[in-house]
Short mmCIF file of C-alpha atoms in Angstrom, two decimals:
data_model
loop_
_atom_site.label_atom_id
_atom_site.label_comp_id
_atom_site.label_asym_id
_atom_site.label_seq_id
_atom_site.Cartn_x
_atom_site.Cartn_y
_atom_site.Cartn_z
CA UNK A 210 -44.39 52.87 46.59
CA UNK A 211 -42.86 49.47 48.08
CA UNK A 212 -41.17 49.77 51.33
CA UNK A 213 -37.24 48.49 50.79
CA UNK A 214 -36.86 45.35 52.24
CA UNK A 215 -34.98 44.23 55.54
CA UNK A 216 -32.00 42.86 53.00
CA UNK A 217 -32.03 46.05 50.98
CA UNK A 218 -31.69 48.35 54.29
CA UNK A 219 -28.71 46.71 55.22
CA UNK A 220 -26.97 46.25 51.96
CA UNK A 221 -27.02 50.04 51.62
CA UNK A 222 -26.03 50.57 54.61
CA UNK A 223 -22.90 48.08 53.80
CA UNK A 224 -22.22 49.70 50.58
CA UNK A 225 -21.59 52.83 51.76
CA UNK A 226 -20.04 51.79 55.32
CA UNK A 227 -18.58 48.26 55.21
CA UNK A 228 -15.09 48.08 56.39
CA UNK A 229 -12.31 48.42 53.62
CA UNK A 230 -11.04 44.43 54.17
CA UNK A 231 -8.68 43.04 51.72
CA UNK A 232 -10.68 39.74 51.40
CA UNK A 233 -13.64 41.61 50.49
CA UNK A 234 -11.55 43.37 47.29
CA UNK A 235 -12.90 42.66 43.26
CA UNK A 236 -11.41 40.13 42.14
CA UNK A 237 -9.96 38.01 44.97
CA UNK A 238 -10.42 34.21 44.93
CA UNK A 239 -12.02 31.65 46.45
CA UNK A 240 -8.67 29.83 48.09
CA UNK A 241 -7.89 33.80 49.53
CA UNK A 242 -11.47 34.09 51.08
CA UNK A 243 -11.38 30.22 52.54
CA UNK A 244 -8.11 31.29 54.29
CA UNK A 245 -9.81 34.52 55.60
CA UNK A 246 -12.92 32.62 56.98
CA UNK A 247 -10.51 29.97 58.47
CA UNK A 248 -8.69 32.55 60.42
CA UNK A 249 -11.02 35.11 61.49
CA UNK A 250 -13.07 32.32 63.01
CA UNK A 251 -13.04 32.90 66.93
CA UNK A 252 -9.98 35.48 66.10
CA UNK A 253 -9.85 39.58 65.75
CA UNK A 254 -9.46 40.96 62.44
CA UNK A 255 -6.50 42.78 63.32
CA UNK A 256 -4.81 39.86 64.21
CA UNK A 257 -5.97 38.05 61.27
CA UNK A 258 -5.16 40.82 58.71
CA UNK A 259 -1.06 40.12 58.58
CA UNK A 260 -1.38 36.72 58.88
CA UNK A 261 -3.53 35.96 55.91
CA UNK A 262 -1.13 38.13 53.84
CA UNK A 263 1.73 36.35 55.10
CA UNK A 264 -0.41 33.36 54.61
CA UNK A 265 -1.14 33.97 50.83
CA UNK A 266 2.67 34.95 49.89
CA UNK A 267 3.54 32.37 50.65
CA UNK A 268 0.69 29.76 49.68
CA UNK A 269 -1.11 31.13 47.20
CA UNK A 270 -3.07 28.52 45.91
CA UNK A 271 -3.75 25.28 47.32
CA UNK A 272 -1.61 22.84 45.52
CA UNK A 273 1.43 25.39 47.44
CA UNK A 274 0.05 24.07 50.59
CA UNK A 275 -0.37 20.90 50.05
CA UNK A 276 3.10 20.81 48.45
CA UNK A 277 4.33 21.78 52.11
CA UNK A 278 4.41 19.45 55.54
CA UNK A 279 2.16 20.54 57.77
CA UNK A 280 5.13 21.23 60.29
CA UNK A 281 5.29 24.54 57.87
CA UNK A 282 1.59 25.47 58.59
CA UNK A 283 1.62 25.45 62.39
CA UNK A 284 4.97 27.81 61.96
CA UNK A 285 3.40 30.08 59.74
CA UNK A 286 0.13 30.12 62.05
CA UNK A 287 2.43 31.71 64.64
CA UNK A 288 0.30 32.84 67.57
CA UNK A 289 -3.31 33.18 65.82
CA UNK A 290 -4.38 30.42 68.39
CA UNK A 291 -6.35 27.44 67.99
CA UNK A 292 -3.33 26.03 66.21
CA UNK A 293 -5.10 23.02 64.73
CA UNK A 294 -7.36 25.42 62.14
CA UNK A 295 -3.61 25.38 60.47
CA UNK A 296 -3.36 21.48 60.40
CA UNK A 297 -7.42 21.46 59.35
CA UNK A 298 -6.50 24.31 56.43
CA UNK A 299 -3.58 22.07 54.85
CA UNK A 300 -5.85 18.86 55.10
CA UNK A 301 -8.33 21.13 53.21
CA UNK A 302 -5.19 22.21 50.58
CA UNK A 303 -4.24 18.39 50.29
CA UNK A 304 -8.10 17.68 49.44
CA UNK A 305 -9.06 20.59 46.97
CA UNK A 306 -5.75 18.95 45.20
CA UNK A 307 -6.73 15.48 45.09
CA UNK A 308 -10.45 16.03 44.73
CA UNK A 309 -10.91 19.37 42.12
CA UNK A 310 -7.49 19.79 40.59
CA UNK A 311 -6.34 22.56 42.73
CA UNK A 312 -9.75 24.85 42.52
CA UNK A 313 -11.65 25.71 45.43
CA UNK A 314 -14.92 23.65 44.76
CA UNK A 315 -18.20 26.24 44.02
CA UNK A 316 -20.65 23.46 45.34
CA UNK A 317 -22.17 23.41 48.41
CA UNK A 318 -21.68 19.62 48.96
CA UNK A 319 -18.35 19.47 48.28
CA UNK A 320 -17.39 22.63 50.31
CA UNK A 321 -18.70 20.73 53.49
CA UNK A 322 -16.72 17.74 52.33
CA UNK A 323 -13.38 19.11 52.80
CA UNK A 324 -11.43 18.84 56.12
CA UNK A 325 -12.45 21.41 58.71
CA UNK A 326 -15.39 22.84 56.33
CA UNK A 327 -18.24 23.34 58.33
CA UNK A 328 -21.43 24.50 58.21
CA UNK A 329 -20.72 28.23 58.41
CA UNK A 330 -17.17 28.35 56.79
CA UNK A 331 -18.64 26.59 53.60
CA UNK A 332 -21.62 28.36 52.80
CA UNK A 333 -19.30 31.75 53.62
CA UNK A 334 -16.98 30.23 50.64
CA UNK A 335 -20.14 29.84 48.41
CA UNK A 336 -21.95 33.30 48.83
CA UNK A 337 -18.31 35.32 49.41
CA UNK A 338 -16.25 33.47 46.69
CA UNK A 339 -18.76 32.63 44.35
CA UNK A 340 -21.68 34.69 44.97
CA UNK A 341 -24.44 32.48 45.79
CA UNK A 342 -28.10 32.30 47.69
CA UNK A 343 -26.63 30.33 51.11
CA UNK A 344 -27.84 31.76 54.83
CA UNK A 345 -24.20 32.77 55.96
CA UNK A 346 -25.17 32.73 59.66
CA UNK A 347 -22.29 33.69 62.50
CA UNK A 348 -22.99 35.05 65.96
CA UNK A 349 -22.97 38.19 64.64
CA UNK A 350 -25.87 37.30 61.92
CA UNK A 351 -27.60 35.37 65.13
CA UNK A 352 -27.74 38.31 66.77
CA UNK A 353 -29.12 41.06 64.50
CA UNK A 354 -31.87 38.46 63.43
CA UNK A 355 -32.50 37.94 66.70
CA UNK A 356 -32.70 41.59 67.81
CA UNK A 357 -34.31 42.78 64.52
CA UNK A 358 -36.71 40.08 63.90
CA UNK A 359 -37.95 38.21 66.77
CA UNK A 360 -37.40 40.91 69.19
CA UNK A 361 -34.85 38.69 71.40
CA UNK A 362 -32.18 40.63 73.08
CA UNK A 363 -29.59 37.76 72.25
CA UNK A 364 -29.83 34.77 69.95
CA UNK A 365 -27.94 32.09 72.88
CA UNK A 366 -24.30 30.37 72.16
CA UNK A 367 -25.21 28.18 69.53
CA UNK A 368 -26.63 27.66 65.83
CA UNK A 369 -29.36 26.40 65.41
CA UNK A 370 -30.86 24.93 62.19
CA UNK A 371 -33.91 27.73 62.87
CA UNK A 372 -31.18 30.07 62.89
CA UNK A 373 -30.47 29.21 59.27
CA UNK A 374 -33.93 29.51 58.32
CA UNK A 375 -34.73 32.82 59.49
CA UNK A 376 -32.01 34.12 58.16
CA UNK A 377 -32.58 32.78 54.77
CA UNK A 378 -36.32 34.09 54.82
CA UNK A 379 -34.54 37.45 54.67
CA UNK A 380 -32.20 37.06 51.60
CA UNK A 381 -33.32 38.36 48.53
CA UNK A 382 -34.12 35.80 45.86
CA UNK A 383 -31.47 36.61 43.38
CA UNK A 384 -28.21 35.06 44.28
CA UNK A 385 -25.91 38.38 44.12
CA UNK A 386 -28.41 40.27 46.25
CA UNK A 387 -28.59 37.71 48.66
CA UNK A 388 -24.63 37.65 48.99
CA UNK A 389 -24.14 41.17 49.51
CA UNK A 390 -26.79 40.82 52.22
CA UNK A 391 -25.02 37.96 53.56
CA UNK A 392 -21.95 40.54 53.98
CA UNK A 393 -23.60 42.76 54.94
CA UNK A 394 -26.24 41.40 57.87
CA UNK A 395 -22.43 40.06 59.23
CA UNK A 396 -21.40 43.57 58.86
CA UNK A 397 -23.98 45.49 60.85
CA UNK A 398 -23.82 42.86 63.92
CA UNK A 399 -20.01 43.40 64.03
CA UNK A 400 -19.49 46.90 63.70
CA UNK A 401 -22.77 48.55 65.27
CA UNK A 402 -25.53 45.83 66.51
CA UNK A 403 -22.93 44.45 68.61
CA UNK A 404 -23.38 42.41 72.44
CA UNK A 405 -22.87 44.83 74.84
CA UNK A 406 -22.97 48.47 73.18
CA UNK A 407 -25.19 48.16 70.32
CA UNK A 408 -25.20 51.82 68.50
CA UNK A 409 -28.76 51.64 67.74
CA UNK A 410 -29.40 55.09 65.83
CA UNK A 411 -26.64 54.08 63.27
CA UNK A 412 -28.75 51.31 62.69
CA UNK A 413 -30.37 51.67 59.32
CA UNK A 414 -33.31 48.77 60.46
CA UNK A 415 -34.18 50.75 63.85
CA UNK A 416 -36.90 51.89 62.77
CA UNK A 417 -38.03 48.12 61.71
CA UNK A 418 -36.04 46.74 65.01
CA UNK A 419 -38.47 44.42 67.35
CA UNK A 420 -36.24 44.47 69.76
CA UNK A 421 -35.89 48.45 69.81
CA UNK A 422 -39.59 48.69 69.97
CA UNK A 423 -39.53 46.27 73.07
CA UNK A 424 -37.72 48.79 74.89
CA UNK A 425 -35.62 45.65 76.33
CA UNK A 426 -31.80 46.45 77.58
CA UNK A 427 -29.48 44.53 75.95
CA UNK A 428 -27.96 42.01 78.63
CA UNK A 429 -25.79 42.89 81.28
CA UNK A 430 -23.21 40.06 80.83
CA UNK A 431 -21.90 37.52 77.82
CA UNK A 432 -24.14 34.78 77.16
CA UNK A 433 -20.96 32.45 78.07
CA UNK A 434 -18.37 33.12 80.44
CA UNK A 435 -14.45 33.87 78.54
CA UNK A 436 -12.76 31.35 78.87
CA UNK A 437 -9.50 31.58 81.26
CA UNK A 438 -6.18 31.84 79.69
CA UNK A 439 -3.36 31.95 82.51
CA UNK A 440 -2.68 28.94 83.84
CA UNK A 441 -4.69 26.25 81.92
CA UNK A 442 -3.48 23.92 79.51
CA UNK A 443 -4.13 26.25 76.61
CA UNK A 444 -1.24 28.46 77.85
CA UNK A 445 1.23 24.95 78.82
CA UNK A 446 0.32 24.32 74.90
CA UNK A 447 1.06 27.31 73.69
CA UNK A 448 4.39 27.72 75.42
CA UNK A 449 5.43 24.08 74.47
CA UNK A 450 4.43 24.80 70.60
CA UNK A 451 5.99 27.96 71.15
CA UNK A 452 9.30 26.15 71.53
CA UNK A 453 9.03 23.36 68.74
CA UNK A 454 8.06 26.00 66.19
CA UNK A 455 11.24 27.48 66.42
CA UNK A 456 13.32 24.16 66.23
CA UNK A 457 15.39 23.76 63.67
CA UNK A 458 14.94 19.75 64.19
CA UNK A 459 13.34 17.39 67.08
CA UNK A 460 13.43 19.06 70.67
CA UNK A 461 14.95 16.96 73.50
CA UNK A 462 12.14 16.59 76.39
CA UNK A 463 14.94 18.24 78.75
CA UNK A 464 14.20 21.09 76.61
CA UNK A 465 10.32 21.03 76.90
CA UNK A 466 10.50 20.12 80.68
CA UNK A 467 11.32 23.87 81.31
CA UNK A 468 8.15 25.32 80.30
CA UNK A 469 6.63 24.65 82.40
CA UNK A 470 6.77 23.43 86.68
CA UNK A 471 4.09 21.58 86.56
CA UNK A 472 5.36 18.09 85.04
CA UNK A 473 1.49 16.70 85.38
CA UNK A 474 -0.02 19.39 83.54
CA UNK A 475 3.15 19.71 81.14
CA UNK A 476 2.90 16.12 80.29
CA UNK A 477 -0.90 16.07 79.85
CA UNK A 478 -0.51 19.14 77.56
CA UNK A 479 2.22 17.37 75.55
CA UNK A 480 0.23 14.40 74.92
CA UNK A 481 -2.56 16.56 74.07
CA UNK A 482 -0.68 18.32 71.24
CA UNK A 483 0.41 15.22 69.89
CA UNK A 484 -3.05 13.45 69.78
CA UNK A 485 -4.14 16.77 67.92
CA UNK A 486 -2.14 15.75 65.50
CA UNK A 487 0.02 19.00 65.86
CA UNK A 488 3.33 17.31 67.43
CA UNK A 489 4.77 13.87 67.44
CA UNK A 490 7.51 12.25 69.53
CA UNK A 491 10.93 11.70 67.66
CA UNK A 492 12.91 8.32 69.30
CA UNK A 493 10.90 8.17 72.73
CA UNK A 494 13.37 11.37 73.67
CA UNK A 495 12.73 14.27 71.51
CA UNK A 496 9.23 15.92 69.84
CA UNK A 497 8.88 17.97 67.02
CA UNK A 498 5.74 19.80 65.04
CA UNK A 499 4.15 16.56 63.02
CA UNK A 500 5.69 16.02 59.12
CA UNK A 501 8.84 18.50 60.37
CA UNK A 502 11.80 15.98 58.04
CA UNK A 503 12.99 12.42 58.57
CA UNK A 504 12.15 10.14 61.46
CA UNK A 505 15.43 10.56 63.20
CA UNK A 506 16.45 9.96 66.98
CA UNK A 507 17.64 13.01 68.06
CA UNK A 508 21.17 11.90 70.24
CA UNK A 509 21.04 12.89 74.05
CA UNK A 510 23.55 14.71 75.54
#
């Protein structure tokens, strides 16, 4: 009798333990798993989980995005972080409209056409959305290749274009197989072959693991350092968006200047949101979040 496959280990082990996610639901579309993929990259489900519902009421489709300024996105992004994945999400809503009549494209080529469609988001779209043979390769997927296959106890910071390869050596050749394995390699390095703590005898490949059989530890730190929060110009940015997302109109730079104390690292924050596209100045005196209504001069006091 054939020995299941690496693919078909995990897949069962997804069917019968994969978290209950509304993305991953019968029937949901291709615009509702872009938005997901957008969101969760770099970000927690359980912070992603309200904000893609709040996301989809109210932009259910593409063309309802596009319809909007992109002011509207960065408000509705709230504090997700990363704020410019909202800007990249509506240039992708404006594109799918312009491009494919309002339908997520189901080609690979045009999915890495659109604006902020990468290499991993896109191929995500095509195996998640529309059920095809792509490698769907995250750190997570890095990582239980790594582990499983070559026997490394972590797969480094990057992708690699090798990475993509040995993963795709493992999919099974028919293209809804390969999805579900897809989901489901992603799955089992994010619930239980994980960086620190991996819970190896809920593994259903232990038994096939290199790495396991290497008797190696997993490593004692991250591969790369977190990156510091307080203090840095990601906070000064948040705090200043913070401010104009709540504006009813243009926000006078009195207003901004008490953010933050530091007017050199204020400033250079400010000018940082605005050549990310995510705020623009309003009269030399006043900024607001970029497309938020007429180019007016706000009046000093």
């Amino acid at each position: 009798m054939t020995e299941p496959t690496f693919a078909t280990l995990v897949s069962r082990w997804y069917e019968e333990n994969a978290r209950d996610l509304p993305w991953r639901e019968p029937g949901v579309g291709a615009w509702a798993i872009l938005v997901s993929e957008v969101m969760l990259q770099q970000t927690p489900v359980v912070r992603v989980l309200p904000a893609w519902r709040a996301w989809l009421d109210r932009w259910p489709d593409p063309a309802a995005l596009a319809a909007d300024p992109p002011a509207e996105a960065i408000r509705m992004w709230g504090r997700l972080g990363y704020p410019r994945r909202a800007v990249r999400l509506r240039d992708c809503a404006v594109a799918i409209v312009e491009r494919h009549g309002g339908a997520v494209p189901d080609k690979l080529d045009q999915l890495l056409a659109l604006p902020g469609v990468g290499t991993y988001t896109a191929r995500a779209v095509a195996a998640f959305a529309y059920g095809q043979r792509h490698p769907v390769v995250d750190t997570n997927v890095r990582r239980v290749v790594s582990r499983a296959v070559a026997g490394e106890p972590d797969a480094g910071p990057a992708t690699r274009p090798a990475d993509l390869v040995a993963c795709e050596e493992l999919l099974p050749l028919e293209p809804a197989a390969a999805a579900l394995a897809s989901a489901a390699f992603m799955e089992l390095g994010a619930v239980v072959c994980t960086a620190r703590s991996p819970r190896c005898p809920a593994c259903p490949v232990e038994s096939v693991c290199a790495w396991r059989a290497s008797g190696q530890e997993a490593p004692a730190g991250p591969t790369r350092r977190p990156q510091r929060y307080a203090g840095t110009d990601r906070q000064v940015r948040g705090l200043l968006l913070g401010v104009l997302r709540e504006a009813t109109g243009p926000v006078p730079h009195q207003r901004l200047d008490q953010v933050w104390s530091d007017d050199v690292q204020r400033a250079r924050a400010l000018a940082g949101l605005v050549t990310d596209g995510l705020v623009e100045p309003v009269g030399g005196a006043a900024f607001r979040l970029v497309g938020d209504g007429p180019a007016t001069p706000l009046p000093l006091p």
